[in-house]
Amino acid sequence: MGLLEKRRGDPAQALPWYQRAVTADPNNPGFLTNLATTQVELGQAEIALPHLRRVIELQPRSVEGYNNLAFGLHQLGRFAEEAEACRAGLALDPGQVELHVNLAGALLGQGDYAQGLEEWRWRWKRPVMARHKRPFSAPEWQGGEMAGKKLLVCGEQGIGDELVYFTLLPELVRRGAHLTVECDPRLVGLLSRRFPEIAVVACQDPPLVGGGFDAQVACGDLPAALGDWPSGATKPSAILSPDVDRAKACRAWLDGLGPGLKVGVSWRSKTHYMGRMKSLPLERWEPVLSVPGVVFVNLQYGDTKDESRRIPQLHTHPDIDRLTDMEGLCALISELDLVVSTSNVTPHLAGALGKACWLLLGGMAYWYWGAGGEDTPFYSSVRAVRACVGGDWEDLLTRIGQDLAERSKGARTHGR
């Protein structure tokens, strides 16, 4: 029954069945694995760790066991221990792709960018990455002089990842490369306005660009290829430019909402599996949404009708599809005073626009949000607000509410 509930996409309903199975047979590695991995998925990694370690005691040569342990440790931010688990598993199977990718996350999470970025190249051996490999014949750029040469930069894995690595485009321009960038179609106009010196084309099949390049590089390999990132690259103030007319229209709509600080909020990620760990139901945002003198604007993509009905102080722009209309969404973000969001595409857009953003991070965070503290490696305008180990969202929301109240109190609203 537990497996059935899990397949239905309801791990919370599966959990009691797995617990009963472990109670009946506490030394069954399969039962322990089902229970522990479900606990990790539900944000209960601390509770899962004894079960994950017990699996390895029972099956000391289980590569999967080390991989599951590494993943659980990652959710708790225990990156050094995660790296140990990955290396123990790799000693048994040096070519195990997921362990290399997890090791990359552990090293990058500790700020070991040199070794972590080398391990990160293993992602290309994942079967799921095959669809991100572009069909170009130019040699792969892995570093070295590119001044005066034609370089094709290919996006990968979605808008969030593309924006992270596209923050390095100004550095490539500074170093003299002649760039063509292939990206998500929704970003073409936003990037082109910002970088008229770069040829920006939509990623599609067959490709819109032909040959003639001296080299190509997937955007996720740019930090490693640059060689001296992050110390040798300056974080840009912005890499996207919204449409001026649409921004003016959004400004008029925001002004019509009355005076007060205009703050955009986003709370949910739809990323498969990890999305649940990064999301924070809007009903729990009361310490933030109750701050006086603030006008809250809905930036969450997807269907939010139910939440909007329950939270009357949340205003939704009637003419912007926040999933497909990236031009409209960016125009709206550009006219806000502040963005507050969990980890999804919204803080990437805010950072890429140079808009002040408070990023709410629970128990786990992708490495590109930094190894600790408020600074983030790629965006100059994004402030990371991190929950304590274990992901205490309540304390985090209280802190955000207090900070927002202070900002609202001292803000000059310019008649808004």
CSV table of C-alpha atoms in Angstrom, one decimal, residues 6-329:
chain,number,residue,atom,x,y,z
A,6,LYS,CA,3.9,6.9,-3.3
A,7,ARG,CA,3.1,6.2,-7.0
A,8,ARG,CA,0.0,8.3,-6.6
A,9,GLY,CA,2.2,11.2,-5.6
A,10,ASP,CA,1.2,11.2,-1.9
A,11,PRO,CA,4.2,10.4,0.3
A,12,ALA,CA,2.5,11.5,3.4
A,13,GLN,CA,-0.1,8.8,3.0
A,14,ALA,CA,2.6,6.2,2.2
A,15,LEU,CA,4.5,7.0,5.4
A,16,PRO,CA,2.3,5.1,7.9
A,17,TRP,CA,2.5,1.9,5.7
A,18,TYR,CA,6.3,2.1,5.6
A,19,GLN,CA,6.4,2.6,9.4
A,20,ARG,CA,4.3,-0.5,10.0
A,21,ALA,CA,6.5,-2.5,7.7
A,22,VAL,CA,9.7,-1.5,9.6
A,23,THR,CA,8.0,-2.2,12.9
A,24,ALA,CA,7.2,-5.7,11.7
A,25,ASP,CA,10.7,-6.3,10.2
A,26,PRO,CA,13.2,-3.7,11.5
A,27,ASN,CA,16.2,-5.2,9.8
A,28,ASN,CA,14.8,-5.3,6.3
A,29,PRO,CA,16.9,-3.0,4.1
A,30,GLY,CA,14.1,-2.5,1.6
A,31,PHE,CA,11.6,-1.4,4.2
A,32,LEU,CA,14.1,0.9,5.9
A,33,THR,CA,15.0,2.5,2.6
A,34,ASN,CA,11.3,3.1,1.7
A,35,LEU,CA,10.6,4.7,5.0
A,36,ALA,CA,13.8,6.8,5.1
A,37,THR,CA,13.6,8.2,1.6
A,38,THR,CA,10.0,9.1,2.1
A,39,GLN,CA,10.8,10.9,5.4
A,40,VAL,CA,13.5,12.8,3.5
A,41,GLU,CA,11.0,13.8,0.8
A,42,LEU,CA,8.7,15.1,3.5
A,43,GLY,CA,11.4,17.2,5.1
A,44,GLN,CA,12.1,14.8,7.9
A,45,ALA,CA,15.7,14.1,7.1
A,46,GLU,CA,16.9,14.2,10.7
A,47,ILE,CA,14.5,11.4,11.6
A,48,ALA,CA,15.5,9.4,8.5
A,49,LEU,CA,19.3,9.4,9.1
A,50,PRO,CA,19.4,6.5,11.6
A,51,HIS,CA,17.4,4.4,9.1
A,52,LEU,CA,19.7,5.4,6.2
A,53,ARG,CA,22.8,4.5,8.3
A,54,ARG,CA,21.2,1.2,9.3
A,55,VAL,CA,20.8,0.2,5.7
A,56,ILE,CA,24.5,0.6,5.2
A,57,GLU,CA,25.2,-1.5,8.3
A,58,LEU,CA,23.1,-4.2,6.9
A,59,GLN,CA,24.4,-3.8,3.3
A,60,PRO,CA,27.9,-2.3,3.5
A,61,ARG,CA,28.4,-2.6,-0.2
A,62,SER,CA,25.2,-0.9,-1.2
A,63,VAL,CA,26.0,2.0,-3.5
A,64,GLU,CA,22.3,3.0,-3.4
A,65,GLY,CA,22.5,3.1,0.4
A,66,TYR,CA,25.4,5.6,0.3
A,67,ASN,CA,23.6,7.6,-2.3
A,68,ASN,CA,20.4,7.8,-0.2
A,69,LEU,CA,22.4,8.8,2.9
A,70,ALA,CA,24.2,11.5,0.9
A,71,PHE,CA,20.9,12.9,-0.2
A,72,GLY,CA,19.5,12.9,3.3
A,73,LEU,CA,22.6,14.7,4.6
A,74,HIS,CA,22.3,17.3,1.9
A,75,GLN,CA,18.8,18.3,3.0
A,76,LEU,CA,20.3,19.1,6.4
A,77,GLY,CA,23.2,21.1,5.0
A,78,ARG,CA,25.7,18.6,6.4
A,79,PHE,CA,27.9,18.9,3.3
A,80,ALA,CA,31.1,17.5,4.7
A,81,GLU,CA,29.3,14.3,5.8
A,82,GLU,CA,27.6,14.1,2.5
A,83,ALA,CA,30.9,14.3,0.7
A,84,GLU,CA,32.2,11.4,2.9
A,85,ALA,CA,29.1,9.3,2.0
A,86,CYS,CA,29.6,10.0,-1.7
A,87,ARG,CA,33.3,9.1,-1.6
A,88,ALA,CA,32.5,5.9,0.3
A,89,GLY,CA,30.0,4.9,-2.4
A,90,LEU,CA,32.4,5.8,-5.2
A,91,ALA,CA,35.0,3.6,-3.7
A,92,LEU,CA,32.6,0.7,-4.4
A,93,ASP,CA,31.6,2.0,-7.8
A,94,PRO,CA,33.8,4.8,-9.2
A,95,GLY,CA,31.5,5.4,-12.2
A,96,GLN,CA,28.3,5.8,-10.3
A,97,VAL,CA,26.8,9.0,-11.9
A,98,GLU,CA,24.4,10.1,-9.2
A,99,LEU,CA,27.1,9.8,-6.5
A,100,HIS,CA,29.4,12.1,-8.6
A,101,VAL,CA,26.6,14.6,-9.0
A,102,ASN,CA,25.7,14.5,-5.3
A,103,LEU,CA,29.4,14.9,-4.5
A,104,ALA,CA,29.4,18.0,-6.7
A,105,GLY,CA,26.5,19.4,-4.7
A,106,ALA,CA,28.3,18.6,-1.4
A,107,LEU,CA,31.6,20.3,-2.5
A,108,LEU,CA,29.8,23.3,-4.0
A,109,GLY,CA,27.7,23.6,-0.9
A,110,GLN,CA,30.9,24.0,1.1
A,111,GLY,CA,32.2,26.6,-1.3
A,112,ASP,CA,34.8,24.2,-2.9
A,113,TYR,CA,34.1,25.5,-6.4
A,114,ALA,CA,37.2,24.2,-8.1
A,115,GLN,CA,36.6,20.5,-7.3
A,116,GLY,CA,32.8,20.8,-7.2
A,117,LEU,CA,32.6,22.2,-10.7
A,118,GLU,CA,34.7,19.4,-12.0
A,119,GLU,CA,32.4,16.9,-10.4
A,120,TRP,CA,29.4,18.9,-11.8
A,121,ARG,CA,30.4,17.8,-15.3
A,122,TRP,CA,29.2,14.3,-14.5
A,123,ARG,CA,25.6,15.6,-14.8
A,124,TRP,CA,25.9,15.1,-18.6
A,125,LYS,CA,26.1,11.3,-18.0
A,126,ARG,CA,22.6,11.4,-16.5
A,127,PRO,CA,20.0,9.9,-19.0
A,128,VAL,CA,17.7,12.9,-18.4
A,129,MET,CA,20.4,15.3,-19.6
A,130,ALA,CA,20.4,13.8,-23.1
A,131,ARG,CA,17.6,16.1,-24.2
A,132,HIS,CA,19.7,19.2,-23.1
A,133,LYS,CA,22.7,18.3,-25.3
A,134,ARG,CA,22.6,20.5,-28.4
A,135,PRO,CA,23.4,19.2,-31.9
A,136,PHE,CA,26.3,21.4,-32.7
A,137,SER,CA,29.7,20.3,-34.1
A,138,ALA,CA,31.9,23.1,-32.7
A,139,PRO,CA,34.5,21.9,-30.1
A,140,GLU,CA,33.5,22.3,-26.4
A,141,TRP,CA,35.0,25.3,-24.7
A,142,GLN,CA,36.6,24.2,-21.4
A,143,GLY,CA,38.6,27.3,-20.8
A,144,GLY,CA,41.3,29.4,-22.4
A,145,GLU,CA,41.5,32.6,-24.4
A,146,MET,CA,38.4,33.5,-26.4
A,147,ALA,CA,39.1,37.1,-27.4
A,148,GLY,CA,37.9,37.7,-30.9
A,149,LYS,CA,36.5,34.2,-31.2
A,150,LYS,CA,32.9,33.2,-31.9
A,151,LEU,CA,31.4,31.3,-28.9
A,152,LEU,CA,28.0,29.7,-28.8
A,153,VAL,CA,26.5,29.6,-25.3
A,154,CYS,CA,23.6,27.1,-24.9
A,155,GLY,CA,21.0,27.2,-22.2
A,156,GLU,CA,20.1,24.1,-20.2
A,157,GLN,CA,17.6,22.7,-17.7
A,158,GLY,CA,15.2,25.6,-17.6
A,159,ILE,CA,14.8,29.3,-17.1
A,160,GLY,CA,16.2,29.4,-13.5
A,161,ASP,CA,19.4,27.6,-14.4
A,162,GLU,CA,19.8,29.7,-17.6
A,163,LEU,CA,19.5,32.9,-15.6
A,164,VAL,CA,22.0,31.8,-13.0
A,165,TYR,CA,24.7,31.1,-15.6
A,166,PHE,CA,23.8,33.9,-17.9
A,167,THR,CA,25.0,36.3,-15.2
A,168,LEU,CA,28.4,35.4,-16.6
A,169,LEU,CA,27.7,36.7,-20.0
A,170,PRO,CA,29.0,40.2,-19.3
A,171,GLU,CA,32.3,38.6,-18.2
A,172,LEU,CA,32.6,36.8,-21.5
A,173,VAL,CA,31.9,40.0,-23.3
A,174,ARG,CA,34.5,41.8,-21.2
A,175,ARG,CA,37.0,39.1,-22.2
A,176,GLY,CA,36.4,39.8,-25.9
A,177,ALA,CA,34.3,36.8,-27.0
A,178,HIS,CA,31.8,37.3,-29.8
A,179,LEU,CA,28.7,35.6,-28.3
A,180,THR,CA,25.7,33.9,-29.7
A,181,VAL,CA,23.3,32.7,-26.9
A,182,GLU,CA,20.7,30.1,-27.4
A,183,CYS,CA,18.0,30.2,-24.7
A,184,ASP,CA,14.4,29.6,-23.6
A,185,PRO,CA,12.2,31.5,-26.2
A,186,ARG,CA,10.6,33.5,-23.3
A,187,LEU,CA,14.0,35.2,-22.5
A,188,VAL,CA,15.0,36.3,-26.0
A,189,GLY,CA,13.6,39.8,-25.9
A,190,LEU,CA,14.6,40.4,-22.3
A,191,LEU,CA,18.2,39.4,-23.0
A,192,SER,CA,18.4,41.2,-26.4
A,193,ARG,CA,17.4,44.5,-24.9
A,194,ARG,CA,20.1,44.2,-22.3
A,195,PHE,CA,22.8,43.0,-24.5
A,196,PRO,CA,22.5,44.4,-28.1
A,197,GLU,CA,26.1,43.2,-28.8
A,198,ILE,CA,25.0,39.5,-28.3
A,199,ALA,CA,23.1,37.5,-30.8
A,200,VAL,CA,20.3,36.0,-28.8
A,201,VAL,CA,18.2,33.2,-30.4
A,202,ALA,CA,15.5,30.9,-29.1
A,203,CYS,CA,16.4,27.3,-28.4
A,204,GLN,CA,14.4,25.0,-30.7
A,205,ASP,CA,14.8,22.0,-33.0
A,206,PRO,CA,16.0,22.2,-35.6
A,207,PRO,CA,18.3,25.0,-34.3
A,208,LEU,CA,18.0,28.6,-35.5
A,209,VAL,CA,21.7,28.9,-35.7
A,210,GLY,CA,24.1,27.1,-38.0
A,211,GLY,CA,27.8,26.5,-37.8
A,212,GLY,CA,30.8,28.8,-37.9
A,213,PHE,CA,31.6,28.9,-34.2
A,214,ASP,CA,35.1,28.5,-32.8
A,215,ALA,CA,33.6,26.8,-29.7
A,216,GLN,CA,30.4,26.0,-27.8
A,217,VAL,CA,29.7,25.7,-24.1
A,218,ALA,CA,26.6,24.7,-22.1
A,219,CYS,CA,25.8,27.6,-19.7
A,220,GLY,CA,26.2,25.3,-16.7
A,221,ASP,CA,29.8,24.7,-17.6
A,222,LEU,CA,30.7,28.5,-17.7
A,223,PRO,CA,31.9,28.8,-14.1
A,224,ALA,CA,34.4,26.0,-14.6
A,225,ALA,CA,35.5,27.2,-18.1
A,226,LEU,CA,36.1,30.8,-16.9
A,227,GLY,CA,38.8,29.3,-14.6
A,228,ASP,CA,38.8,32.1,-12.0
A,229,TRP,CA,35.1,32.2,-11.0
A,230,PRO,CA,33.9,33.6,-8.7
A,231,SER,CA,36.9,35.7,-7.6
A,232,GLY,CA,37.7,36.8,-11.2
A,233,ALA,CA,34.2,37.7,-12.3
A,234,THR,CA,32.1,40.7,-11.1
A,235,LYS,CA,28.4,40.1,-10.4
A,236,PRO,CA,26.4,42.2,-12.9
A,237,SER,CA,23.7,44.6,-11.6
A,238,ALA,CA,21.2,43.1,-14.1
A,239,ILE,CA,21.1,40.9,-17.2
A,240,LEU,CA,17.5,41.4,-18.3
A,241,SER,CA,15.7,44.5,-19.5
A,242,PRO,CA,11.9,44.7,-19.4
A,243,ASP,CA,9.8,46.2,-22.2
A,244,VAL,CA,9.5,49.9,-21.3
A,245,ASP,CA,5.8,50.2,-22.4
A,246,ARG,CA,4.8,47.2,-20.4
A,247,ALA,CA,6.7,48.4,-17.4
A,248,LYS,CA,4.8,51.7,-17.6
A,249,ALA,CA,1.5,49.8,-17.7
A,250,CYS,CA,2.4,47.8,-14.7
A,251,ARG,CA,3.4,51.0,-12.9
A,252,ALA,CA,0.0,52.4,-13.5
A,253,TRP,CA,-1.7,49.2,-12.2
A,254,LEU,CA,0.4,49.2,-9.1
A,255,ASP,CA,-0.3,52.9,-8.4
A,256,GLY,CA,-4.0,52.0,-8.6
A,257,LEU,CA,-3.6,49.7,-5.7
A,258,GLY,CA,-3.1,52.6,-3.4
A,259,PRO,CA,-0.2,53.8,-1.2
A,260,GLY,CA,2.3,51.6,0.4
A,261,LEU,CA,5.4,49.5,-0.3
A,262,LYS,CA,4.7,47.2,-3.3
A,263,VAL,CA,6.0,43.7,-2.5
A,264,GLY,CA,5.8,40.7,-4.8
A,265,VAL,CA,5.5,37.3,-3.2
A,266,SER,CA,6.0,33.7,-4.5
A,267,TRP,CA,5.8,30.6,-2.5
A,268,ARG,CA,5.8,27.4,-4.5
A,269,SER,CA,8.1,25.4,-6.7
A,270,LYS,CA,6.9,22.7,-9.1
A,271,THR,CA,10.3,21.1,-9.5
A,272,HIS,CA,9.8,17.3,-9.5
A,273,TYR,CA,10.5,15.8,-6.1
A,274,MET,CA,12.4,18.8,-4.7
A,275,GLY,CA,9.6,21.2,-5.2
A,276,ARG,CA,7.8,20.1,-2.0
A,277,MET,CA,11.0,20.8,0.0
A,278,LYS,CA,11.3,24.3,-1.4
A,279,SER,CA,7.7,25.4,-1.1
A,280,LEU,CA,5.9,27.1,1.7
A,281,PRO,CA,2.1,27.2,1.7
A,282,LEU,CA,0.7,30.7,1.6
A,283,GLU,CA,-1.4,30.0,4.6
A,284,ARG,CA,1.7,30.0,6.7
A,285,TRP,CA,2.8,33.5,5.5
A,286,GLU,CA,0.7,35.4,8.1
A,287,PRO,CA,3.7,37.0,9.9
A,288,VAL,CA,4.6,38.5,6.5
A,289,LEU,CA,1.2,39.2,4.9
A,290,SER,CA,0.0,40.9,8.1
A,291,VAL,CA,2.6,43.7,8.0
A,292,PRO,CA,0.8,47.0,7.7
A,293,GLY,CA,1.6,49.6,5.1
A,294,VAL,CA,2.5,47.0,2.4
A,295,VAL,CA,0.7,46.1,-0.8
A,296,PHE,CA,1.3,42.5,-1.7
A,297,VAL,CA,1.4,41.4,-5.3
A,298,ASN,CA,1.0,37.8,-6.5
A,299,LEU,CA,4.1,36.6,-8.5
A,300,GLN,CA,3.4,32.9,-8.2
A,301,TYR,CA,3.2,31.0,-11.5
A,302,GLY,CA,0.6,28.4,-12.0
A,303,ASP,CA,-3.0,28.3,-10.8
A,304,THR,CA,-3.4,30.4,-7.6
A,305,LYS,CA,-7.1,31.1,-7.7
A,306,ASP,CA,-7.8,29.2,-4.4
A,307,GLU,CA,-5.0,30.9,-2.5
A,308,SER,CA,-5.9,34.3,-3.9
A,309,ARG,CA,-9.5,33.9,-2.6
A,310,ARG,CA,-8.3,32.9,0.8
A,311,ILE,CA,-5.8,35.8,1.1
A,312,PRO,CA,-7.7,39.0,0.1
A,313,GLN,CA,-4.7,41.2,0.6
A,314,LEU,CA,-2.9,39.5,-2.3
A,315,HIS,CA,-3.3,41.3,-5.5
A,316,THR,CA,-3.1,39.5,-8.9
A,317,HIS,CA,-2.5,41.4,-12.1
A,318,PRO,CA,-5.5,40.4,-14.4
A,319,ASP,CA,-3.6,40.5,-17.7
A,320,ILE,CA,-0.4,38.7,-17.0
A,321,ASP,CA,0.0,34.9,-17.3
A,322,ARG,CA,2.8,34.4,-14.8
A,323,LEU,CA,3.8,31.1,-16.4
A,324,THR,CA,3.9,31.9,-20.1
A,325,ASP,CA,4.1,35.7,-20.3
A,326,MET,CA,7.7,36.2,-19.1
A,327,GLU,CA,7.8,39.7,-20.6
A,328,GLY,CA,4.8,40.7,-18.6
A,329,LEU,CA,6.0,39.1,-15.4
